[in-house]
PDB file of C-alpha atoms in Angstrom:
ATOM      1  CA  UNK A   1     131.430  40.493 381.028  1.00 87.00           C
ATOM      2  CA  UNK A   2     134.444  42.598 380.381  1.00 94.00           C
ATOM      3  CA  UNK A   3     137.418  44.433 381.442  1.00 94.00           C
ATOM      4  CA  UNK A   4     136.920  46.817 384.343  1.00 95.00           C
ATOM      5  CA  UNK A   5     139.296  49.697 385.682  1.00 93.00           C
ATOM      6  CA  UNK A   6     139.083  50.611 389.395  1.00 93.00           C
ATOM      7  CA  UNK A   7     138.928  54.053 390.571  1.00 91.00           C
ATOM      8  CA  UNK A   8     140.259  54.384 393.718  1.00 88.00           C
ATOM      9  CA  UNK A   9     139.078  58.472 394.436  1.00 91.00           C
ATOM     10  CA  UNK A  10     135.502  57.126 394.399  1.00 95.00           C
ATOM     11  CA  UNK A  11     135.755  52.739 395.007  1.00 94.00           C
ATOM     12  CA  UNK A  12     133.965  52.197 391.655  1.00 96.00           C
ATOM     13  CA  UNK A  13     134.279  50.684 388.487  1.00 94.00           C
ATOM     14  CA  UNK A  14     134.327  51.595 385.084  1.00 94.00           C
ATOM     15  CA  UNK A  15     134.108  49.194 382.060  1.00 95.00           C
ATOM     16  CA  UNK A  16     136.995  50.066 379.794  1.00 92.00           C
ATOM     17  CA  UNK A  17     136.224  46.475 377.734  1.00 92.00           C
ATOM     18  CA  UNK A  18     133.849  44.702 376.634  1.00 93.00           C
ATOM     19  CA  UNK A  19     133.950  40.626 376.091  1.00 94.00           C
ATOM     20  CA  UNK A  20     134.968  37.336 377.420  1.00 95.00           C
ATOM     21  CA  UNK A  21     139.122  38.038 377.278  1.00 95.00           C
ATOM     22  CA  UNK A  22     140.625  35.057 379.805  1.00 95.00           C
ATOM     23  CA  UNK A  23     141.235  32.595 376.969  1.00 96.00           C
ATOM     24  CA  UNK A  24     143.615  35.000 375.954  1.00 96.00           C
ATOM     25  CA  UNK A  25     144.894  35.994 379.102  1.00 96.00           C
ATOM     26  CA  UNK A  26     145.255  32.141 379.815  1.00 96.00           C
ATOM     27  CA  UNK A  27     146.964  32.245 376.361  1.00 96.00           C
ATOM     28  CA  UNK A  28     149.374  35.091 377.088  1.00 97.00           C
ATOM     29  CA  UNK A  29     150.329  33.445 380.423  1.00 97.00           C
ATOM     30  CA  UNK A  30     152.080  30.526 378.622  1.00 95.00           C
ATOM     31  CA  UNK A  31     148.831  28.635 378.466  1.00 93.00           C
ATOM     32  CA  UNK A  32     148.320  28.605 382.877  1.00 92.00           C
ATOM     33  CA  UNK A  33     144.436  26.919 381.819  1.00 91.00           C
ATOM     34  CA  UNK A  34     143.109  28.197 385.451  1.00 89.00           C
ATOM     35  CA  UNK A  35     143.253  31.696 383.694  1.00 94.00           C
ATOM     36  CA  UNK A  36     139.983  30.695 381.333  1.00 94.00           C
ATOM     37  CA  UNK A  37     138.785  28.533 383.800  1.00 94.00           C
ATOM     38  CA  UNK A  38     138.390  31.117 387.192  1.00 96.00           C
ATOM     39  CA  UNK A  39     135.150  33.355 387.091  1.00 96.00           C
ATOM     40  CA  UNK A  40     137.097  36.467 387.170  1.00 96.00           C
ATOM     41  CA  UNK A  41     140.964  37.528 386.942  1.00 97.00           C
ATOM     42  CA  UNK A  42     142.120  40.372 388.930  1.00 96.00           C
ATOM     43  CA  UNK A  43     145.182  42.404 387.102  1.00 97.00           C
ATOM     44  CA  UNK A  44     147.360  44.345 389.541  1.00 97.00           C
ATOM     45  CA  UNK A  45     149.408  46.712 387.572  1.00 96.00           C
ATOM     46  CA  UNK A  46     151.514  49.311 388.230  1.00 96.00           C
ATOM     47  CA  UNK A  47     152.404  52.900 386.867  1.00 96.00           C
ATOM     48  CA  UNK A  48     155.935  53.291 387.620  1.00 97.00           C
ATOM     49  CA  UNK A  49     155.738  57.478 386.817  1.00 96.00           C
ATOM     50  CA  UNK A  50     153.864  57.919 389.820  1.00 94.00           C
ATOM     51  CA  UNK A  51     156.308  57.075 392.317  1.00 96.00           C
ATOM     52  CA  UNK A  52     159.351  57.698 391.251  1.00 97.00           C
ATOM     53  CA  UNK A  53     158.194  61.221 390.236  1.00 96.00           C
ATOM     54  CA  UNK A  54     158.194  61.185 393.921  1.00 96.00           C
ATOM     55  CA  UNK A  55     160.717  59.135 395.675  1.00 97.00           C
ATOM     56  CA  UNK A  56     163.059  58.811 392.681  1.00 97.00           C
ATOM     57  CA  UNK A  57     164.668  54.685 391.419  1.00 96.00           C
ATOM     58  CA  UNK A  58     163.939  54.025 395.183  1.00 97.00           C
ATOM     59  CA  UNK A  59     160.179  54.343 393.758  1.00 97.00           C
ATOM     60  CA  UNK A  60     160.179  51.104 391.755  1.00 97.00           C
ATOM     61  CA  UNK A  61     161.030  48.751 395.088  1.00 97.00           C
ATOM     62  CA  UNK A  62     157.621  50.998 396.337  1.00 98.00           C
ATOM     63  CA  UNK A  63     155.611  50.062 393.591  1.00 97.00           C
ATOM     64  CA  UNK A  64     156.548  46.311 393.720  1.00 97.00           C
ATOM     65  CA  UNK A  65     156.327  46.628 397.584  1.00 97.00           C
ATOM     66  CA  UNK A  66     152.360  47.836 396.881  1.00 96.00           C
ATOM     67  CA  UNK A  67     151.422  45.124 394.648  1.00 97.00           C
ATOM     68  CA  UNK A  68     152.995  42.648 396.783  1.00 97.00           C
ATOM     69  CA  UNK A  69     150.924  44.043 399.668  1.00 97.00           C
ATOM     70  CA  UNK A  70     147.962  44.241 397.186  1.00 96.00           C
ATOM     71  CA  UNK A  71     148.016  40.542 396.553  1.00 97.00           C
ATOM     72  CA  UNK A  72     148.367  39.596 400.273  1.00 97.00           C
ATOM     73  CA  UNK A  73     145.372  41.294 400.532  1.00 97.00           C
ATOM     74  CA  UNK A  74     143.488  39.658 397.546  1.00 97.00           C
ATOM     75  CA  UNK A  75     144.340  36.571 399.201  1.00 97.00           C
ATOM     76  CA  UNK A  76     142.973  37.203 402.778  1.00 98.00           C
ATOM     77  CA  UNK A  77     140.093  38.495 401.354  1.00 97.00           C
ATOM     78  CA  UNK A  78     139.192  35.659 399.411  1.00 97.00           C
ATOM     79  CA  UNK A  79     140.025  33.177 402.250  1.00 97.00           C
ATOM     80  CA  UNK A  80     137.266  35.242 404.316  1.00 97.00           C
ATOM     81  CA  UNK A  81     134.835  34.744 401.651  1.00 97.00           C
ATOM     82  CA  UNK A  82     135.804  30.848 401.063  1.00 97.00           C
ATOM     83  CA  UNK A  83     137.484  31.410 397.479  1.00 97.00           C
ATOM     84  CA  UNK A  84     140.511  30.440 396.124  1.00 96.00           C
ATOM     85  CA  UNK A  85     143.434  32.699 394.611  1.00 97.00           C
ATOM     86  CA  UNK A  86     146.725  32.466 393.184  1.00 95.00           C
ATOM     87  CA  UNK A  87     149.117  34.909 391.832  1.00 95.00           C
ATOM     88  CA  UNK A  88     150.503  35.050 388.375  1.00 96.00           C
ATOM     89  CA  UNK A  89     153.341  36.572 387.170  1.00 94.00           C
ATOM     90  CA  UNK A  90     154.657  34.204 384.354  1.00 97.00           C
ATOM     91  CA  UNK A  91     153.050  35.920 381.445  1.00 97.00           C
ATOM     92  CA  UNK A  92     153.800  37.935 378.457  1.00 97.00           C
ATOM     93  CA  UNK A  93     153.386  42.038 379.278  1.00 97.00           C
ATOM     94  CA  UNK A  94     152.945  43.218 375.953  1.00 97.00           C
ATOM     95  CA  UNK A  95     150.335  40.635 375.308  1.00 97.00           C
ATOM     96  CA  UNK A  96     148.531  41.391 377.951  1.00 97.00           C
ATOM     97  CA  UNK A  97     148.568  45.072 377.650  1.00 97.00           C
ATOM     98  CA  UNK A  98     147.237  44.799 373.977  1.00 96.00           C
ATOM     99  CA  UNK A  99     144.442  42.440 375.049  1.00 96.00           C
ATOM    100  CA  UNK A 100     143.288  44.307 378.197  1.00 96.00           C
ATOM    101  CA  UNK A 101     144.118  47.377 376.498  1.00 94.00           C
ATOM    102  CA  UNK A 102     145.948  48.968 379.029  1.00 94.00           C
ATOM    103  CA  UNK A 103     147.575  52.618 378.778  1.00 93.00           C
ATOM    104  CA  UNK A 104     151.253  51.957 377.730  1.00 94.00           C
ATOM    105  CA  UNK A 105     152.668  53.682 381.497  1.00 95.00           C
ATOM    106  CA  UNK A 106     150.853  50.621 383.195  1.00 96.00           C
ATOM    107  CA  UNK A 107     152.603  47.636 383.535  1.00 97.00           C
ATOM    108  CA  UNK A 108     150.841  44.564 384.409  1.00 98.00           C
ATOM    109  CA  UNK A 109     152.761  42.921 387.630  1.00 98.00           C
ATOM    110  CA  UNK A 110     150.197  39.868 388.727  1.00 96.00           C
ATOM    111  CA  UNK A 111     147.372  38.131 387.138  1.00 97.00           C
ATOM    112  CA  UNK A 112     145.390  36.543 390.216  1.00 97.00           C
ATOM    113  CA  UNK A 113     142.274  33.948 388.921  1.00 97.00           C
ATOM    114  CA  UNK A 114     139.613  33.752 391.576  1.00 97.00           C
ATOM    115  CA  UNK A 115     136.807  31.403 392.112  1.00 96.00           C
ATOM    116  CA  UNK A 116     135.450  29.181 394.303  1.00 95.00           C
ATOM    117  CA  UNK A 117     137.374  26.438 396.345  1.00 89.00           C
TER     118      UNK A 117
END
C-alpha cells in the first residue's frame, strides 16, 4: 500500500509513499466516494517544462494531447482485463499534490479509480 512513481527508462516502479491515501484523494476530488472505494487510483500528471522546453506554448496542447491518449489507453486496457475505469479531473491540484507528494513541476491532470466491474 502506497504511492508509486513510474519510471518509464526501465517500466518499473518505485514507492515514493507509504499508506492508504484514497480517502483523501476521494476527499480532494470534492468527495467523488469511488476514489476510496476502487482498489487502486492511477494519477496521470504532467510536467509542462518538458515540452515546451521543446516545442514552445504549442507544448501544453502536447502534454494534454498525451494524457488524453494516456487515459484512452488506461481504459482499453482495463476493458481487456474485465475492469472498470473512469477519469477524473474535478479535483483540487494543490491538494492532491501535497497528499501524493508530488514535485511542484508536476501537475496532476486525471485521477482514474480502477477495479473490478
Amino acid at each position: 500500500v502506497g504511492v508509486y512513481k513510474y519510471n518509464p527508462e526501465n517500466h518499473s516502479l518505485s514507492k515514493i509513499k507509504d499508506g492508504d491515501l484514497r480517502s483523501e484523494l476521494a476527499m480532494s476530488a470534492l468527495g467523488q466516494n469511488w476514489l476510496k472505494e476502487a482498489p487502486a487510483v492511477l494519477v496521470i500528471g504532467g510536467v509542462f517544462e518538458r515540452t515546451t522546453k521543446k516545442y514552445g506554448e504549442r507544448g501544453i496542447r502536447y502534454v494534454y494531447m498525451e494524457a488524453g491518449h494516456t487515459g484512452q489507453n488506461v481504459y482499453l486496457q482495463a476493458t481487456a482485463l474485465n475492469l472498470g475505469t473512469v477519469t477524473v479531473g474535478a479535483f483540487d491540484d494543490e491538494k492532491v499534490k501535497e497528499i501524493l507528494g508530488l514535485p511542484k513541476e508536476v501537475l496532476p491532470l486525471y485521477l482514474m479509480p480502477i477495479g473490478k466491474i
